[in-house]
Amino acid sequence: MRIRLLIVGFDPGTKAGLALIDTFGRIVFLTSKTNTSISSFSQMILKHGKAIIVASDRKPLPKSVEKLAKSLGAKLFYPPESLSVHEKIELVKRYDIRTKNDHERDAVAAALKAYKHYVGLFKKINTSLNSLGLTNIYNTVVESMIFGYADNLDEAINKALSGKSVTLEEKKPITIIKTERKVDVKRLEKDIEILKKYNEKLLEENRKLKEMIKVKTKIVAPRKNDKNLKEIIELLKKTRRLEIEGKIPLIELKDLSLENLENLNEKIDLFGRVVLVDSENLVTLNNFGVKAAVSLRDVDKSKIEFPVIVLDKKDIHEKEGIKYIEAFLFDERIKEARKTGLIEWVKNYRNRKI
């Protein structure tokens, strides 16, 4: 039986709140204690599993939260700005978790905020390992990705299978430009997997249709999925050709509703892609792991967890119906953002090498 990986929400104080949830969003343990030491809280946590993330609902980060994370060897997580009381109440309410007091509520909210930030990664790892029949290495792969021991999911899986153990100190520094080219190569493998899944689904539907024809002895109209598959294949082919030419293809998003994004994500996998947006509210994109968003106007970046690059219309080109920007311009704007420090996503971007 594998050890449960935990996200810890901690609200320090004379009376402190402690919340533990697993990587599937399930509450594991919740309590509030008076005059309790950090070491005592550490022992409580260790009884329930292994902490990979310790989260706070506040910024700046309380020293005691940092101390708890250090004692557990866990990664720290805190929001760009302290969560409002309203936001914490809504978070806890949405997940239907009952708390006895404000300390427990704040601890739960901190843990859930961290979970929401990483849920896309957790789901991707779980889905990939299930399809490969490798669920036994789930913990190792999750830790590799959370702590930055691997630059992408394929590398994390390969290291887990080979039994390699790499620490952050042993990893060689990788520049953003090199990483982005590496992600583009991995993109091909992911695109192939998408096409395989659609092809398998289509073959199964064709089999069922043939059975229906035999039984009902009538012609069945072509399924809508035939057209969908062809469109997806063409889209992936065109984006691949642009990448080979050294361009950055843009996935144009006109509708940023959660339902539309989920449907599109299921078809082409938004993870690691650069998207073109025409909206000021980009928060719904937070859980889809996009590499960056390109916009023609300024947007509020305070609650956005990915890089946003504002360009002029003349910088965006089109070929075969697919919009794109030059790779050198993309790299230049990313570098510029890092130098000026005007956006808070830089630290998160360094970890977005999946």
Coordinates of C-alpha atoms in Angstrom, one line a residue:
M1 CA 0.0 0.0 0.0
R2 CA 1.5 3.3 -1.1
I3 CA 1.9 6.2 1.3
R4 CA -0.7 8.9 0.9
L5 CA 0.6 12.2 -0.5
L6 CA -0.7 15.2 1.3
I7 CA -1.4 18.9 0.8
V8 CA -1.2 20.6 4.1
G9 CA -3.2 23.8 4.9
F10 CA -1.8 25.5 8.0
D11 CA -3.3 28.6 9.8
P12 CA -0.8 29.4 12.6
G13 CA -1.5 31.3 15.8
T14 CA -2.2 30.7 19.5
K15 CA -5.0 28.6 18.2
A16 CA -3.9 27.0 15.0
G17 CA -5.8 25.2 12.3
L18 CA -4.5 22.2 10.3
A19 CA -6.1 20.6 7.3
L20 CA -4.8 17.7 5.2
I21 CA -6.2 16.8 1.8
D22 CA -4.8 14.2 -0.7
T23 CA -3.9 14.7 -4.3
F24 CA -7.4 13.7 -5.3
G25 CA -9.0 16.5 -3.4
R26 CA -10.3 14.4 -0.5
I27 CA -10.2 15.7 3.1
V28 CA -8.0 13.4 5.2
F29 CA -7.7 15.2 8.5
L30 CA -8.9 18.5 10.0
T31 CA -8.3 19.9 13.5
S32 CA -7.5 23.1 15.5
K33 CA -5.2 23.1 18.5
T34 CA -4.2 25.7 21.1
N35 CA -0.5 26.3 22.1
T36 CA 0.8 23.4 20.0
S37 CA 4.4 23.3 18.7
I38 CA 5.4 22.9 15.1
S39 CA 7.0 19.6 15.9
S40 CA 3.7 18.3 17.3
F41 CA 1.9 19.4 14.1
S42 CA 4.6 17.6 12.1
Q43 CA 4.0 14.4 14.0
M44 CA 0.2 14.7 13.4
I45 CA 0.8 15.1 9.6
L46 CA 3.2 12.2 9.4
K47 CA 0.6 9.8 10.9
H48 CA -1.6 10.4 7.8
G49 CA 1.0 10.4 5.0
K50 CA 3.7 12.4 3.4
A51 CA 3.4 16.1 2.9
I52 CA 4.5 17.4 -0.5
I53 CA 3.0 20.9 -0.2
V54 CA 2.4 23.2 2.8
A55 CA 0.0 26.0 2.0
S56 CA -1.0 29.3 3.6
D57 CA -3.9 31.6 2.9
R58 CA -1.7 34.7 3.6
K59 CA 0.8 36.9 1.9
P60 CA 3.4 37.6 3.2
L61 CA 4.0 34.1 4.3
P62 CA 4.0 33.5 8.1
K63 CA 7.4 32.3 9.4
S64 CA 5.7 29.3 11.2
V65 CA 4.3 28.1 7.9
E66 CA 7.7 28.2 6.4
K67 CA 9.1 26.4 9.4
L68 CA 6.5 23.6 9.2
A69 CA 7.2 23.1 5.5
K70 CA 11.0 22.9 6.2
S71 CA 10.5 20.3 8.9
L72 CA 8.5 18.2 6.5
G73 CA 10.7 18.7 3.4
A74 CA 7.6 20.0 1.6
K75 CA 7.1 22.7 -1.0
L76 CA 5.6 26.0 0.0
F77 CA 2.5 27.5 -1.6
Y78 CA 0.8 30.8 -0.9
P79 CA -1.4 33.0 -3.0
P80 CA -0.3 36.2 -4.8
E81 CA -2.3 38.1 -2.2
S82 CA -4.0 37.1 1.0
L83 CA -7.3 35.3 0.5
S84 CA -10.4 37.4 1.5
V85 CA -12.8 36.0 4.0
H86 CA -15.4 35.8 1.3
E87 CA -13.1 33.7 -1.0
K88 CA -12.3 31.4 1.9
I89 CA -15.9 30.8 2.8
E90 CA -16.8 30.1 -0.9
L91 CA -13.9 27.7 -1.3
V92 CA -14.9 25.6 1.7
K93 CA -18.5 25.8 0.8
R94 CA -17.8 24.6 -2.8
Y95 CA -16.1 21.4 -1.5
D96 CA -18.8 20.9 1.2
I97 CA -16.3 20.7 4.1
R98 CA -17.6 21.4 7.6
T99 CA -15.3 23.4 9.9
K100 CA -15.6 24.2 13.6
N101 CA -14.0 27.6 13.6
D102 CA -12.3 30.2 11.5
H103 CA -8.9 28.6 12.0
E104 CA -10.0 25.3 10.5
R105 CA -11.7 27.2 7.7
D106 CA -8.6 29.1 6.9
A107 CA -6.5 26.0 6.9
V108 CA -8.9 24.2 4.6
A109 CA -9.0 27.2 2.2
A110 CA -5.2 27.3 2.0
A111 CA -5.0 23.6 1.2
L112 CA -7.8 23.8 -1.4
K113 CA -6.2 26.8 -3.1
A114 CA -3.0 24.9 -3.5
Y115 CA -4.9 21.8 -4.7
K116 CA -6.7 23.9 -7.3
H117 CA -3.4 25.2 -8.5
Y118 CA -2.0 21.7 -9.0
V119 CA -5.1 19.7 -9.8
G120 CA -4.4 19.8 -13.6
L121 CA -1.0 18.2 -13.0
F122 CA -2.4 15.6 -10.6
K123 CA -5.1 14.5 -13.1
K124 CA -2.7 14.4 -16.0
I125 CA -0.3 12.2 -14.0
N126 CA -3.0 9.9 -12.8
T127 CA -4.6 9.5 -16.3
S128 CA -1.2 8.8 -18.0
L129 CA -0.2 6.2 -15.4
N130 CA -3.5 4.5 -15.5
S131 CA -3.4 4.2 -19.3
L132 CA 0.1 2.8 -19.0
G133 CA -0.7 0.4 -16.1
L134 CA 1.9 2.2 -13.9
T135 CA -0.1 3.4 -11.0
N136 CA 2.5 2.0 -8.6
I137 CA 4.9 4.8 -9.5
Y138 CA 2.3 7.6 -8.9
N139 CA 4.0 9.0 -5.8
T140 CA 7.4 9.1 -7.3
V141 CA 6.2 10.9 -10.5
V142 CA 4.2 13.4 -8.5
E143 CA 7.1 14.3 -6.3
S144 CA 9.4 14.6 -9.3
M145 CA 7.1 17.1 -10.9
I146 CA 6.3 19.1 -7.7
F147 CA 9.9 19.4 -6.6
G148 CA 11.3 20.0 -10.1
Y149 CA 13.4 16.8 -10.3
A150 CA 12.1 16.3 -13.8
D151 CA 11.3 18.9 -16.5
N152 CA 8.3 17.1 -18.0
L153 CA 6.0 14.1 -17.4
D154 CA 7.8 11.7 -19.7
E155 CA 11.1 12.4 -18.0
A156 CA 9.5 11.9 -14.6
I157 CA 8.0 8.5 -15.6
N158 CA 11.3 7.3 -17.2
K159 CA 13.3 8.3 -14.1
A160 CA 10.8 6.5 -11.8
L161 CA 11.0 3.3 -14.0
S162 CA 14.8 3.4 -14.0
G163 CA 14.9 4.0 -10.3
K164 CA 16.9 7.2 -10.7
S165 CA 16.8 9.7 -7.8
V166 CA 17.7 13.3 -8.7
T167 CA 17.8 16.2 -6.3
L168 CA 17.3 19.8 -7.2
E169 CA 20.9 20.5 -6.4
E170 CA 22.0 17.9 -8.9
K171 CA 19.9 19.3 -11.7
K172 CA 21.7 21.4 -14.3
P173 CA 20.1 24.9 -14.9
I174 CA 18.0 25.0 -18.0
T175 CA 17.3 28.2 -19.8
I176 CA 13.8 29.0 -20.9
I177 CA 14.6 29.0 -24.6
K178 CA 16.0 25.4 -24.4
T179 CA 13.1 24.2 -22.3
E180 CA 10.6 25.6 -24.7
R181 CA 12.2 23.8 -27.6
K182 CA 12.2 20.6 -25.6
V183 CA 8.5 21.0 -24.8
D184 CA 7.8 21.4 -28.5
V185 CA 9.4 18.0 -29.2
K186 CA 7.3 16.3 -26.4
R187 CA 4.2 18.0 -27.9
L188 CA 4.4 15.7 -30.9
E189 CA 4.2 12.6 -28.6
K190 CA 1.2 14.1 -26.8
D191 CA -0.5 14.9 -30.1
I192 CA 0.0 11.3 -31.3
E193 CA -1.6 10.1 -28.1
I194 CA -4.6 12.3 -28.7
L195 CA -5.0 11.0 -32.2
K196 CA -4.7 7.4 -31.0
K197 CA -7.4 7.9 -28.4
Y198 CA -9.7 9.4 -31.0
N199 CA -8.9 6.7 -33.5
E200 CA -9.7 4.0 -31.0
K201 CA -13.0 5.7 -30.1
L202 CA -13.9 6.0 -33.8
L203 CA -13.1 2.4 -34.5
E204 CA -15.3 1.3 -31.6
E205 CA -18.1 3.5 -32.9
N206 CA -17.7 2.0 -36.4
R207 CA -17.9 -1.5 -34.9
K208 CA -21.2 -0.6 -33.1
L209 CA -22.6 1.0 -36.3
K210 CA -21.9 -2.1 -38.3
E211 CA -23.7 -4.2 -35.7
M212 CA -26.7 -1.8 -35.9
I213 CA -26.7 -2.1 -39.7
K214 CA -26.8 -5.9 -39.5
V215 CA -29.6 -5.8 -37.0
K216 CA -31.7 -3.0 -38.6
T217 CA -30.6 -3.6 -42.2
K218 CA -30.5 0.1 -43.0
I219 CA -27.8 2.7 -43.7
V220 CA -26.7 4.7 -40.7
A221 CA -25.8 8.3 -41.2
P222 CA -22.1 9.2 -40.7
R223 CA -21.3 10.1 -37.2
K224 CA -20.4 13.6 -36.2
N225 CA -17.2 12.3 -34.6
D226 CA -15.8 11.5 -38.1
K227 CA -15.8 15.2 -38.9
N228 CA -14.5 16.1 -35.5
L229 CA -11.5 13.7 -35.9
K230 CA -10.6 15.0 -39.3
E231 CA -10.7 18.6 -38.0
I232 CA -8.5 17.7 -35.0
I233 CA -6.0 15.9 -37.3
E234 CA -5.8 18.9 -39.6
L235 CA -5.4 21.3 -36.7
L236 CA -2.6 19.3 -35.2
K237 CA -0.9 18.8 -38.6
K238 CA -0.9 22.6 -39.2
T239 CA 0.4 23.5 -35.8
R240 CA 3.1 20.9 -36.2
R241 CA 4.2 22.4 -39.5
L242 CA 4.4 25.8 -38.0
E243 CA 6.5 24.5 -35.1
I244 CA 8.9 22.8 -37.5
E245 CA 9.3 26.2 -39.2
G246 CA 10.3 27.8 -35.9
K247 CA 7.0 29.5 -35.3
I248 CA 4.8 29.5 -32.2
P249 CA 1.3 28.4 -33.2
L250 CA -1.6 30.0 -31.3
I251 CA -4.7 28.2 -30.2
E252 CA -7.4 30.9 -30.6
L253 CA -9.9 31.0 -27.8
K254 CA -13.0 33.0 -28.4
D255 CA -15.1 31.5 -25.6
L256 CA -13.4 31.2 -22.2
S257 CA -16.3 29.6 -20.4
L258 CA -15.3 26.6 -18.3
E259 CA -17.5 24.2 -20.4
N260 CA -16.0 25.3 -23.7
L261 CA -12.4 25.0 -22.3
E262 CA -13.1 21.6 -20.9
N263 CA -14.5 20.4 -24.3
L264 CA -11.5 21.9 -26.2
N265 CA -9.0 20.5 -23.7
E266 CA -10.5 17.0 -24.1
K267 CA -10.0 17.3 -27.9
I268 CA -6.5 18.8 -28.3
D269 CA -5.1 19.0 -24.7
L270 CA -4.4 22.7 -23.9
F271 CA -1.5 21.8 -21.5
G272 CA 1.7 23.4 -22.7
R273 CA 0.2 25.3 -25.5
V274 CA 0.2 29.0 -26.2
V275 CA -3.3 30.5 -26.6
L276 CA -4.6 33.7 -28.2
V277 CA -7.3 35.4 -26.1
D278 CA -9.6 38.4 -26.5
S279 CA -10.9 38.8 -23.0
E280 CA -9.9 40.6 -19.8
N281 CA -11.0 37.7 -17.6
L282 CA -8.5 34.8 -18.0
V283 CA -8.9 33.2 -14.6
T284 CA -10.8 30.2 -16.1
L285 CA -7.6 29.2 -17.9
N286 CA -5.6 28.7 -14.6
N287 CA -6.3 24.9 -14.3
F288 CA -5.5 24.0 -17.9
G289 CA -1.7 24.3 -17.8
V290 CA -1.3 26.6 -20.8
K291 CA 2.3 27.7 -21.4
A292 CA 1.3 31.3 -22.1
A293 CA -1.5 33.5 -23.3
V294 CA -1.1 36.2 -26.0
S295 CA -3.4 39.2 -25.9
L296 CA -3.9 42.3 -27.9
R297 CA -4.8 44.4 -24.9
D298 CA -3.8 44.7 -21.2
V299 CA -5.4 42.3 -18.8
D300 CA -5.6 42.0 -15.0
K301 CA -2.8 39.6 -14.1
S302 CA -3.3 39.6 -10.4
K303 CA -5.1 36.2 -10.3
I304 CA -3.6 34.6 -13.3
E305 CA -1.2 31.7 -12.8
F306 CA 0.5 31.7 -16.3
P307 CA 2.4 34.3 -18.4
V308 CA 0.4 36.8 -20.5
I309 CA 2.2 38.6 -23.3
V310 CA 0.6 41.7 -24.8
L311 CA 1.4 42.2 -28.5
D312 CA 0.4 44.4 -31.4
K313 CA -1.9 43.0 -34.1
K314 CA 1.0 43.3 -36.6
D315 CA 3.0 40.8 -34.6
I316 CA 0.4 38.1 -35.1
H317 CA 0.5 36.3 -38.5
E318 CA -1.6 33.6 -40.1
K319 CA -0.9 30.6 -42.2
E320 CA -3.4 27.8 -43.3
G321 CA -6.0 29.4 -41.0
I322 CA -3.7 29.1 -37.9
K323 CA -2.5 32.2 -36.2
Y324 CA 1.1 32.3 -35.0
I325 CA 4.0 34.5 -33.7
E326 CA 7.7 34.3 -34.4
A327 CA 9.6 32.2 -31.9
F328 CA 12.3 34.9 -31.4
L329 CA 9.6 37.4 -30.5
F330 CA 8.0 35.0 -28.0
D331 CA 11.4 34.3 -26.4
E332 CA 12.2 38.0 -26.3
R333 CA 9.0 38.9 -24.5
I334 CA 9.5 36.2 -22.0
K335 CA 13.0 37.4 -21.3
E336 CA 11.8 41.0 -21.0
A337 CA 9.1 40.0 -18.5
R338 CA 11.8 38.2 -16.4
K339 CA 14.1 41.3 -16.4
T340 CA 11.5 43.9 -15.5
G341 CA 9.8 41.8 -12.9
L342 CA 6.4 43.4 -13.7
I343 CA 4.5 40.1 -13.5
E344 CA 4.2 37.7 -10.6
W345 CA 4.0 34.5 -12.7
V346 CA 7.8 34.3 -13.3
K347 CA 8.5 32.0 -10.3
N348 CA 5.6 29.7 -11.4
Y349 CA 6.8 29.8 -15.0
R350 CA 10.2 28.4 -14.1
N351 CA 8.3 25.3 -12.8
R352 CA 6.0 25.1 -15.9
K353 CA 8.3 22.8 -17.8
I354 CA 6.1 19.8 -18.0

